[in-house]
PDB file of C-alpha atoms and ligand atoms in Angstrom:
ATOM      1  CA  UNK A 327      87.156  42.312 -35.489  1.00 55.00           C
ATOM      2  CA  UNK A 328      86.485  45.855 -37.102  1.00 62.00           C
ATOM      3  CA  UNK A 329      89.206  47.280 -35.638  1.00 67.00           C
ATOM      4  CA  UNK A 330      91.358  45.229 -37.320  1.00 71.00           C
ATOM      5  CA  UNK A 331      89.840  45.318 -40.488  1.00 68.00           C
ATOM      6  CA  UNK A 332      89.947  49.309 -39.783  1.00 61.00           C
ATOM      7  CA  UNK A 333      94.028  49.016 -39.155  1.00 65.00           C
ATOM      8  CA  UNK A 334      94.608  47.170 -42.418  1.00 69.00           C
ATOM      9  CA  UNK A 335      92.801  49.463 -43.813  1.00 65.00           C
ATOM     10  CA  UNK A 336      94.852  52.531 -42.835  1.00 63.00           C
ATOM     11  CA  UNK A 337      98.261  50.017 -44.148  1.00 65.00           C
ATOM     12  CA  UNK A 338      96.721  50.528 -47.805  1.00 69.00           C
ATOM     13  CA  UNK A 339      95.641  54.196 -47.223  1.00 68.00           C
ATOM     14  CA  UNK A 340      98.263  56.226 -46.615  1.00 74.00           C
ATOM     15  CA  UNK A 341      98.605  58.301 -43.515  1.00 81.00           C
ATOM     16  CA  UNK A 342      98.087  62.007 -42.933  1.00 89.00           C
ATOM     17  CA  UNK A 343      98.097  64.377 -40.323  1.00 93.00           C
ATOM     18  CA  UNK A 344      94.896  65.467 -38.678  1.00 92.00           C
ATOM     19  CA  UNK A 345      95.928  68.821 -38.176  1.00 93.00           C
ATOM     20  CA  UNK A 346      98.122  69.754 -40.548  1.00 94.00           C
ATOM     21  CA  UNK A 347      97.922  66.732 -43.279  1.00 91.00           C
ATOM     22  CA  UNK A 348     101.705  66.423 -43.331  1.00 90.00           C
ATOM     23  CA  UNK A 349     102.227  62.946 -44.820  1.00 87.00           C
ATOM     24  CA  UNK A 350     103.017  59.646 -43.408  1.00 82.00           C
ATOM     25  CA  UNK A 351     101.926  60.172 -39.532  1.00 86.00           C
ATOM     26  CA  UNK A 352      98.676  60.491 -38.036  1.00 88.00           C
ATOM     27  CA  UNK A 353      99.637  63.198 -36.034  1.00 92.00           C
ATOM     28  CA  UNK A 354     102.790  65.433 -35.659  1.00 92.00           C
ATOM     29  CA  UNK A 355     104.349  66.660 -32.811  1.00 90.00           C
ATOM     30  CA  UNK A 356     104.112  70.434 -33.897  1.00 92.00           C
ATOM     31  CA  UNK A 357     100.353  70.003 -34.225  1.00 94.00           C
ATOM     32  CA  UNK A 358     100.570  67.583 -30.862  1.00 92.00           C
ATOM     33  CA  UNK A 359     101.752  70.774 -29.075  1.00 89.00           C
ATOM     34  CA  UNK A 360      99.206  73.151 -30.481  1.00 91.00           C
ATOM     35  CA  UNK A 361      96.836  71.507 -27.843  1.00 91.00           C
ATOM     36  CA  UNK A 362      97.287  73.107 -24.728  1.00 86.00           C
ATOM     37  CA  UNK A 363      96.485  72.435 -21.004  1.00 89.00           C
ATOM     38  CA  UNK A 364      93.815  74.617 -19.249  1.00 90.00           C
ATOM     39  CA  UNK A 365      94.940  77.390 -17.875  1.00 87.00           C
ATOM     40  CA  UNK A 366      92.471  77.130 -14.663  1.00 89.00           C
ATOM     41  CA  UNK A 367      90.423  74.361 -13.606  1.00 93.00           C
ATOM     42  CA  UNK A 368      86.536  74.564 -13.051  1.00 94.00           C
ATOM     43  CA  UNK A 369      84.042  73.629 -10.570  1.00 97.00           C
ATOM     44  CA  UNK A 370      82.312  71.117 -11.941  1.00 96.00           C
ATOM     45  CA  UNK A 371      78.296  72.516 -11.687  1.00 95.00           C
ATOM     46  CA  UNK A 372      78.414  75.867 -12.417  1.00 95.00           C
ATOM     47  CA  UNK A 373      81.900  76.315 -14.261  1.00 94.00           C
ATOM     48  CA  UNK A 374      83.324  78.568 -11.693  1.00 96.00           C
ATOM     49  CA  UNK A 375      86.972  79.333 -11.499  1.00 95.00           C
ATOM     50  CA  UNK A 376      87.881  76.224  -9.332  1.00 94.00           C
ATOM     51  CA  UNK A 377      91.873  75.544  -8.690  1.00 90.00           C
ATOM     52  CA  UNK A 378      91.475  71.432  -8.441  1.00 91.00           C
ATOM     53  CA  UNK A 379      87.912  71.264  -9.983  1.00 94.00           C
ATOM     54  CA  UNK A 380      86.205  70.643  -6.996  1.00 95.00           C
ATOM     55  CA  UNK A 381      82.295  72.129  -6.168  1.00 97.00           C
ATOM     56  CA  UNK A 382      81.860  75.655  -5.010  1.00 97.00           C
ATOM     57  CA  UNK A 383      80.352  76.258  -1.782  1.00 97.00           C
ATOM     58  CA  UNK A 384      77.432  76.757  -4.014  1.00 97.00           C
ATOM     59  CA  UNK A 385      77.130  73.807  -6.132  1.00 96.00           C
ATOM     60  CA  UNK A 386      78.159  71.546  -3.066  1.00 95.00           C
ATOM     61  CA  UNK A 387      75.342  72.707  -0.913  1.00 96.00           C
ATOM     62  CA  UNK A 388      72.855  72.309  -4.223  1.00 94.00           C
ATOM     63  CA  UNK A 389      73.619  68.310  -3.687  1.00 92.00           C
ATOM     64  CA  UNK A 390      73.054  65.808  -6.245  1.00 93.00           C
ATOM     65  CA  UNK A 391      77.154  65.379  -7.244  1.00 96.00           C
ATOM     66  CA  UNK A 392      78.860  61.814  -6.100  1.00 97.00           C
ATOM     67  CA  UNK A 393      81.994  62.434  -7.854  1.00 97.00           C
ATOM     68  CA  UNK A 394      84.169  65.154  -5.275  1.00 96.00           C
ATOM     69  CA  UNK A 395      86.413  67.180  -8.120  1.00 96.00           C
ATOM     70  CA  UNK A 396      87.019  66.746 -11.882  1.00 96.00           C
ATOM     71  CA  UNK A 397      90.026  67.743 -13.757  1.00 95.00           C
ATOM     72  CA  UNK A 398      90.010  68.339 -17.602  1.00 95.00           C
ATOM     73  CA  UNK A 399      93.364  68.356 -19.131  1.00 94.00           C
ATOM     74  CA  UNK A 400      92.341  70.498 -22.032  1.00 93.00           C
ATOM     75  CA  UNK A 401      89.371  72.773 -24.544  1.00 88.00           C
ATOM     76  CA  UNK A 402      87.398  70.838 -26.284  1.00 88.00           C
ATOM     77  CA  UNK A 403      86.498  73.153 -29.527  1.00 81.00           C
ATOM     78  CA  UNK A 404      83.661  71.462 -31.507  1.00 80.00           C
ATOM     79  CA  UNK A 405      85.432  70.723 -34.853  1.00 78.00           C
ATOM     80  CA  UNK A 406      88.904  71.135 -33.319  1.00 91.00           C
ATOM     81  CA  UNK A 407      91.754  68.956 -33.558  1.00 95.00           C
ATOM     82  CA  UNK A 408      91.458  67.538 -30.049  1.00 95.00           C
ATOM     83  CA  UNK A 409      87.947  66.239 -30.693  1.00 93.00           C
ATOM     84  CA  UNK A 410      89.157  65.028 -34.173  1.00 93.00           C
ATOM     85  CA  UNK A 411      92.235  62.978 -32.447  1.00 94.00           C
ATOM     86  CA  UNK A 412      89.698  61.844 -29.646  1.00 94.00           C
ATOM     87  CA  UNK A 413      86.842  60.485 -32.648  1.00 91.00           C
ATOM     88  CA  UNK A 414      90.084  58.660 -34.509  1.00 91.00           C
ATOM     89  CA  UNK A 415      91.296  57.132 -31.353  1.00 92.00           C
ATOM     90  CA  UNK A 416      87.859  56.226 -30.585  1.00 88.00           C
ATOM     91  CA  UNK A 417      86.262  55.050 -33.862  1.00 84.00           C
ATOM     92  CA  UNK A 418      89.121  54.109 -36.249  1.00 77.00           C
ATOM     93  CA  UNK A 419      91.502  52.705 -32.950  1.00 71.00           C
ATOM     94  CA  UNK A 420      95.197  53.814 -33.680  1.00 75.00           C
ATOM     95  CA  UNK A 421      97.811  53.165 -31.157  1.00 74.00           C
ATOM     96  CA  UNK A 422      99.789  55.873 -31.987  1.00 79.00           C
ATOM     97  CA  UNK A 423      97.130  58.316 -31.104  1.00 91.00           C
ATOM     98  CA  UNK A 424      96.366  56.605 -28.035  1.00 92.00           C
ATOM     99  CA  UNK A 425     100.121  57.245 -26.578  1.00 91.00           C
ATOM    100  CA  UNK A 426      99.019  61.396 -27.606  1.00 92.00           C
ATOM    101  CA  UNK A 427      96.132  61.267 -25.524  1.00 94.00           C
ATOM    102  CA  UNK A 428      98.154  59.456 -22.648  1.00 93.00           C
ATOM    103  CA  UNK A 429     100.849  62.033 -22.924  1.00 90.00           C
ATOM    104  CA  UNK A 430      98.109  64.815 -22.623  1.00 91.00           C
ATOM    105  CA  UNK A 431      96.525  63.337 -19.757  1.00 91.00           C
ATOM    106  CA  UNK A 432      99.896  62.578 -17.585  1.00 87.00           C
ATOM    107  CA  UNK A 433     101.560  65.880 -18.142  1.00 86.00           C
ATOM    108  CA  UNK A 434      97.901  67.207 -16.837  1.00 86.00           C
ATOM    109  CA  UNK A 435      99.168  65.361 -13.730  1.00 83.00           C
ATOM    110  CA  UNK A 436     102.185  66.222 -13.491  1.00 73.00           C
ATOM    111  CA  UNK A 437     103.720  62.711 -14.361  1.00 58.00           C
ATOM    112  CA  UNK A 438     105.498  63.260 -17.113  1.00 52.00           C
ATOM    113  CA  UNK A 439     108.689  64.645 -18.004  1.00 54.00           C
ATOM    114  CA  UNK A 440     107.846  68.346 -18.401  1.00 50.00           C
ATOM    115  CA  UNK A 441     108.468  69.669 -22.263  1.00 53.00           C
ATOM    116  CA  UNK A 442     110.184  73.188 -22.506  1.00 51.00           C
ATOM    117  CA  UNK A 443     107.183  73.208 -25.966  1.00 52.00           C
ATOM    118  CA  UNK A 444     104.499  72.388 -23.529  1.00 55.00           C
ATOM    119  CA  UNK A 445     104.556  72.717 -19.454  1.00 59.00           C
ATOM    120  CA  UNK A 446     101.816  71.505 -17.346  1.00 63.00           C
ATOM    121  CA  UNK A 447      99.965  72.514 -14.599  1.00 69.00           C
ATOM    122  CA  UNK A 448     102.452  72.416 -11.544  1.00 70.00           C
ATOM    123  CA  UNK A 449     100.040  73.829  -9.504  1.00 72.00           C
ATOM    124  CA  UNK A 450      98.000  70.233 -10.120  1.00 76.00           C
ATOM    125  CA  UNK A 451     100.832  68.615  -9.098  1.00 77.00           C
ATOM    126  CA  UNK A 452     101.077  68.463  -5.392  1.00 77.00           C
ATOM    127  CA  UNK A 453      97.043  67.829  -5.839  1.00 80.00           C
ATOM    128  CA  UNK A 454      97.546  64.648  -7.898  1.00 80.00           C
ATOM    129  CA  UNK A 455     100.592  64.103  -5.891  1.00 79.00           C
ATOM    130  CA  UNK A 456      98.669  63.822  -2.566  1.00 80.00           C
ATOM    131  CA  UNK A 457      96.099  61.896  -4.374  1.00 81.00           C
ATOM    132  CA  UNK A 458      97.604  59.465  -6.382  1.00 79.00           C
ATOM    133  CA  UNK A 459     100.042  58.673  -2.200  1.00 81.00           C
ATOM    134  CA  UNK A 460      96.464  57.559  -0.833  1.00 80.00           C
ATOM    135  CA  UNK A 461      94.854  56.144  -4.147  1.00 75.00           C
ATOM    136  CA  UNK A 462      94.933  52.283  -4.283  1.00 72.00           C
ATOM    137  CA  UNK A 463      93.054  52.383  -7.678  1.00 89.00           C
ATOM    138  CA  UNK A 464      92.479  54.033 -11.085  1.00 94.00           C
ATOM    139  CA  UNK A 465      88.970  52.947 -12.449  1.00 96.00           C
ATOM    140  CA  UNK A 466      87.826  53.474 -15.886  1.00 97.00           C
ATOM    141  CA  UNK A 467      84.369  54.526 -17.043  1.00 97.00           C
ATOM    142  CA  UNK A 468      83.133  51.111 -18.322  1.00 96.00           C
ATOM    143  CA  UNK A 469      81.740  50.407 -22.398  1.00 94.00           C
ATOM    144  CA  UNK A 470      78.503  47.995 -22.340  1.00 93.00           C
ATOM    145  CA  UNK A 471      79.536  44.083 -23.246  1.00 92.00           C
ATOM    146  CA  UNK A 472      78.043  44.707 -26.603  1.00 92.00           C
ATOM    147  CA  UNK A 473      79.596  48.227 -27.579  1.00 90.00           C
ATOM    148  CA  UNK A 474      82.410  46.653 -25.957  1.00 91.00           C
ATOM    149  CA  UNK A 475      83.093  43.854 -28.182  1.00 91.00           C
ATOM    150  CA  UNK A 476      82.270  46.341 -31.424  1.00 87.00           C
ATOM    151  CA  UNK A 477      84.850  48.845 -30.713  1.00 87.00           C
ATOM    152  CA  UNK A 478      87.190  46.168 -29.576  1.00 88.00           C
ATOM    153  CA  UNK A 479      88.545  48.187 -26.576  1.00 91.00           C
ATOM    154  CA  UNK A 480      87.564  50.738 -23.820  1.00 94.00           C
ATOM    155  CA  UNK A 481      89.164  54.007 -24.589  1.00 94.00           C
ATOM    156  CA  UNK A 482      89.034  54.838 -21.062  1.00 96.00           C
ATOM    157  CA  UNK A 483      90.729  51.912 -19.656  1.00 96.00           C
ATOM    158  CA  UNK A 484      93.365  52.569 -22.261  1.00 95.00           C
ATOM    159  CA  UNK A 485      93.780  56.151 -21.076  1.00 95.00           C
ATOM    160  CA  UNK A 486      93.571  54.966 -17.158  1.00 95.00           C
ATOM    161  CA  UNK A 487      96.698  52.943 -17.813  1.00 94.00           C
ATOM    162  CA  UNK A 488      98.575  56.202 -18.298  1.00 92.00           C
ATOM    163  CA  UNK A 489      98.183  57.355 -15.081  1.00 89.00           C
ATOM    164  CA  UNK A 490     100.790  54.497 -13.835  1.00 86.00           C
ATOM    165  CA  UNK A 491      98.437  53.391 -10.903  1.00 88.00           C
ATOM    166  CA  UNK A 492      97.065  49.825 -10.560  1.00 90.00           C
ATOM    167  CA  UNK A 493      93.938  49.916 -12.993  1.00 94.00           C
ATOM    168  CA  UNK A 494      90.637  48.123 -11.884  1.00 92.00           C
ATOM    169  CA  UNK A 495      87.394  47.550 -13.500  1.00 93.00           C
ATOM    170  CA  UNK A 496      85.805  47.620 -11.009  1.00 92.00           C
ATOM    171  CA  UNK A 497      82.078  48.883 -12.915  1.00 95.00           C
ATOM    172  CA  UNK A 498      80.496  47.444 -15.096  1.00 94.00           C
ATOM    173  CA  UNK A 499      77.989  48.684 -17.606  1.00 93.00           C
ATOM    174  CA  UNK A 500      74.518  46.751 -17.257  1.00 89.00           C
ATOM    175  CA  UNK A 501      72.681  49.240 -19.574  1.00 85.00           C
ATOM    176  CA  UNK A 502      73.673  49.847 -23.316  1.00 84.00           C
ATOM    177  CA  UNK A 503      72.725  53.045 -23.096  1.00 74.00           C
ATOM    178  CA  UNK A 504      72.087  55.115 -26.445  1.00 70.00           C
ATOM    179  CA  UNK A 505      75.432  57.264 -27.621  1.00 68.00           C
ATOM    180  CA  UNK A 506      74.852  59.863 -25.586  1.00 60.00           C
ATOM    181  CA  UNK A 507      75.679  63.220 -27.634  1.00 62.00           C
ATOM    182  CA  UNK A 508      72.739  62.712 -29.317  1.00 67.00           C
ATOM    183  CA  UNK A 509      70.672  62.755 -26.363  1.00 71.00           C
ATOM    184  CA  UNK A 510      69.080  65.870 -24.492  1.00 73.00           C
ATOM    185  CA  UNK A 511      69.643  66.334 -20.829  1.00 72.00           C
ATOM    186  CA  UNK A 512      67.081  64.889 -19.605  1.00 77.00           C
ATOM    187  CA  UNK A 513      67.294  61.762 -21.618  1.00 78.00           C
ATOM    188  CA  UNK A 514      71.075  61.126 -20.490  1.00 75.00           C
ATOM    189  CA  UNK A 515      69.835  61.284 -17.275  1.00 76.00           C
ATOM    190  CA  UNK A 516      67.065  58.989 -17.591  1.00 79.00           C
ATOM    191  CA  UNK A 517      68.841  56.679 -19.846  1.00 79.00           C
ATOM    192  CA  UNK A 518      71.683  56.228 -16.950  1.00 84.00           C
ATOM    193  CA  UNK A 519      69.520  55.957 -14.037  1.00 84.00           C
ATOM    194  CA  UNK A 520      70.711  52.228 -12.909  1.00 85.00           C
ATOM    195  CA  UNK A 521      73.073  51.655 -15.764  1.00 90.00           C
ATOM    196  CA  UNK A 522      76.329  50.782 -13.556  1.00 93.00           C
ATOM    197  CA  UNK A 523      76.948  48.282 -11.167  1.00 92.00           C
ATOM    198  CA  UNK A 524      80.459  47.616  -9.345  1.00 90.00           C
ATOM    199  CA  UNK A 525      81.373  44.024 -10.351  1.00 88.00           C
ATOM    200  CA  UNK A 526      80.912  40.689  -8.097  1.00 84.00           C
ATOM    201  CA  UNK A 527      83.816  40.491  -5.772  1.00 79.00           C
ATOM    202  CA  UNK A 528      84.405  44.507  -5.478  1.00 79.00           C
ATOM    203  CA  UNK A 529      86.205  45.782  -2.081  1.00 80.00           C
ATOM    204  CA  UNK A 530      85.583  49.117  -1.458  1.00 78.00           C
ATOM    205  CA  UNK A 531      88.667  51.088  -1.243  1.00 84.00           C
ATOM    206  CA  UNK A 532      88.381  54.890   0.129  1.00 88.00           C
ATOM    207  CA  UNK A 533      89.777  56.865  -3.006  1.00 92.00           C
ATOM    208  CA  UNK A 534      89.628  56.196  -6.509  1.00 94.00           C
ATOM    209  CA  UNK A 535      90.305  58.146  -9.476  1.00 95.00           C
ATOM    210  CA  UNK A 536      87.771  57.793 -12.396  1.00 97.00           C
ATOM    211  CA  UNK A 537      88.717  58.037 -16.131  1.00 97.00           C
ATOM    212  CA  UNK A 538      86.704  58.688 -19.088  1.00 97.00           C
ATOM    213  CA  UNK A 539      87.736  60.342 -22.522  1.00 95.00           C
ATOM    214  CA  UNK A 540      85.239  62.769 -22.483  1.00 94.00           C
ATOM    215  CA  UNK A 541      82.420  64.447 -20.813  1.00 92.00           C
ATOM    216  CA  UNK A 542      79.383  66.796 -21.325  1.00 89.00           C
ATOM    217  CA  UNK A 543      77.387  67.709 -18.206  1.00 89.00           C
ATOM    218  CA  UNK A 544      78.938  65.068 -16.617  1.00 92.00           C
ATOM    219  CA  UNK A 545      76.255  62.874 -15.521  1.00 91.00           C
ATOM    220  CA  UNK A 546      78.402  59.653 -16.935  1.00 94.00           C
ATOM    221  CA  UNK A 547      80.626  59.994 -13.974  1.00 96.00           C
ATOM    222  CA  UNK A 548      78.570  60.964 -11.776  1.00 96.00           C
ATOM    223  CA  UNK A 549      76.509  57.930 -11.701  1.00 96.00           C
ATOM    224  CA  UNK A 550      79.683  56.249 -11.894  1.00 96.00           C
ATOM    225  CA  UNK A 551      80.178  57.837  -8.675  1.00 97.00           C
ATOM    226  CA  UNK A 552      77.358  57.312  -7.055  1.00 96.00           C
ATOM    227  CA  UNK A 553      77.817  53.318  -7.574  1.00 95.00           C
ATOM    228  CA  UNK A 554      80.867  53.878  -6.103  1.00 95.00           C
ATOM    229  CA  UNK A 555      80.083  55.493  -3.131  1.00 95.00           C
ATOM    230  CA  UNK A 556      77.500  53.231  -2.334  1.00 93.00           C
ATOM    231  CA  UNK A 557      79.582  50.680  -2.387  1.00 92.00           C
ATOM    232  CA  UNK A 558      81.911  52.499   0.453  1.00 92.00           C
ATOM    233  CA  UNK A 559      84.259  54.572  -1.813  1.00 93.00           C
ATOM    234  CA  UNK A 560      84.519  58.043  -0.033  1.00 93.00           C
ATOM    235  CA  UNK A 561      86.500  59.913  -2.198  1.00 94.00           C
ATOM    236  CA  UNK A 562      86.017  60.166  -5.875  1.00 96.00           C
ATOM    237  CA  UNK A 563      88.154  62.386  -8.400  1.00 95.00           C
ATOM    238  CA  UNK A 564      87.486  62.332 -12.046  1.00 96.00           C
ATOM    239  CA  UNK A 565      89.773  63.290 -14.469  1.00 96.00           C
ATOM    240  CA  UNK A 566      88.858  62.753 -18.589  1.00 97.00           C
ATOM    241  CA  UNK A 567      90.958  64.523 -21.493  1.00 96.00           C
ATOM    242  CA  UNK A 568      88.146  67.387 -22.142  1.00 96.00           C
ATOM    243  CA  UNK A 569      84.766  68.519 -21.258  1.00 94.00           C
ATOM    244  CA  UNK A 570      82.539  69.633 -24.260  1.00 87.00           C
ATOM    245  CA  UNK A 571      79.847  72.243 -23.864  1.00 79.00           C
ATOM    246  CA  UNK A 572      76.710  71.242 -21.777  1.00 63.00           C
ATOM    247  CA  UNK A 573      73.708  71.443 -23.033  1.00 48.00           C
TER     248      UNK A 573
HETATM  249 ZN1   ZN B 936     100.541  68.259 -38.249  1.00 59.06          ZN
HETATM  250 ZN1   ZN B 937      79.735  75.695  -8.765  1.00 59.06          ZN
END
């Protein structure tokens, strides 16, 4: 219901930009294409130069990852206009952002048309390409029932339907756990141990790609992952719009 309350809301308000507070639209295009792709993927432990964001020798042998590779599609500057378009789509739900954040995310795979004002990643390509030939599913991170039925929607499923692959919910959340930037480390962790469950009825497929808006030190997916993998999945790649900074 707030959602909706929140869209009327923004009919009597009028619109601006969010970067450059240009009337009438949410967000322009020129400020759209400020937002770049990263230039070079990273492994994701240690942050190592890592051309499809898979572990290091290193980090691999350490143990303790489920998830197999993560791609970011872009920076995520603390106060910057990504993480500003992320919080609207998130908090004050806005369709028109949501088809931004889907154009990010494709042209990080290599789906989308490629724009002379802002070329992906083409060395990604033949990675996602390969992927996406042997993936039977796209699954999003889930929301809890409750947070669920506040927001109205699950950011990440909307963002997994981008991708153009069959989408299945195939977690679920049983834990509502705490918003999770305001957490410490250790808390995340201990506030996702047990959290997700794959839903009644779930056939394990052998590669899925997982979605999320967001991540941190990446502990979200990874117990994501780990559900997963029980469960018979043997390859999991993770992909979400930007990472912020670990703490
Ligand atoms: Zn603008
Ligand atoms: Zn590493």
């Amino acid at each position: 219901m707030q959602h909706f309350l929140k869209r009327f809301l923004s009919l009597i308000f009028p619109l601006s930009c969010l970067g450059c507070k240009a009337k009438s639209v949410l967000l322009c295009r020129v400020c759209f294409y400020t937002i770049s792709l990263l230039k070079c993927q990273e492994c994701p432990g240690c942050r190592c130069t890592s051309q499809y964001g898979e572990f290091c020798p290193r980090c691999s042998k350490l143990g303790g990852w489920y998830f197999d590779s993560l791609i970011v599609c872009s920076k995520y500057d603390k106060s910057g206009l990504l993480q500003k378009i992320i919080k609207n789509f998130k908090y004050k739900y806005s369709k028109e952002l949501a088809v931004y954040l889907g154009d990010l995310l494709i042209r990080c795979v290599g789906k989308s048309e490629s724009r002379p004002e802002s070329p992906g990643r083409p060395e990604l390509y033949t990675f996602f390409e390969q992927l996406f030939n042997e993936v039977a599913l796209v699954v999003p991170v889930p929301l809890h029932k409750k947070r669920l039925k506040d927001r109205g929607f699950n950011q990440a499923k909307i963002l997994a339907e981008f991708l153009g692959r069959p989408v299945c919910e195939l977690l679920s959340r049983k834990i509502n756990t705490p918003h999770q930037a305001k957490c410490s480390r250790q808390e995340r962790l201990k506030n996702l141990e047990n959290a997700f469950c794959v839903r009644p009825g779930f056939e394990s497929v052998s590669k899925v790609v997982l979605v999320d808006d967001v991540c941190t030190t990446g502990s979200t997916l990874n117990e994501c992952a780990k559900v997963l993998k029980e469960a018979g999945v043997s390859y999991v790649a993770c992909i979400v719009l930007a990472r912020g900074d670990g703490r």
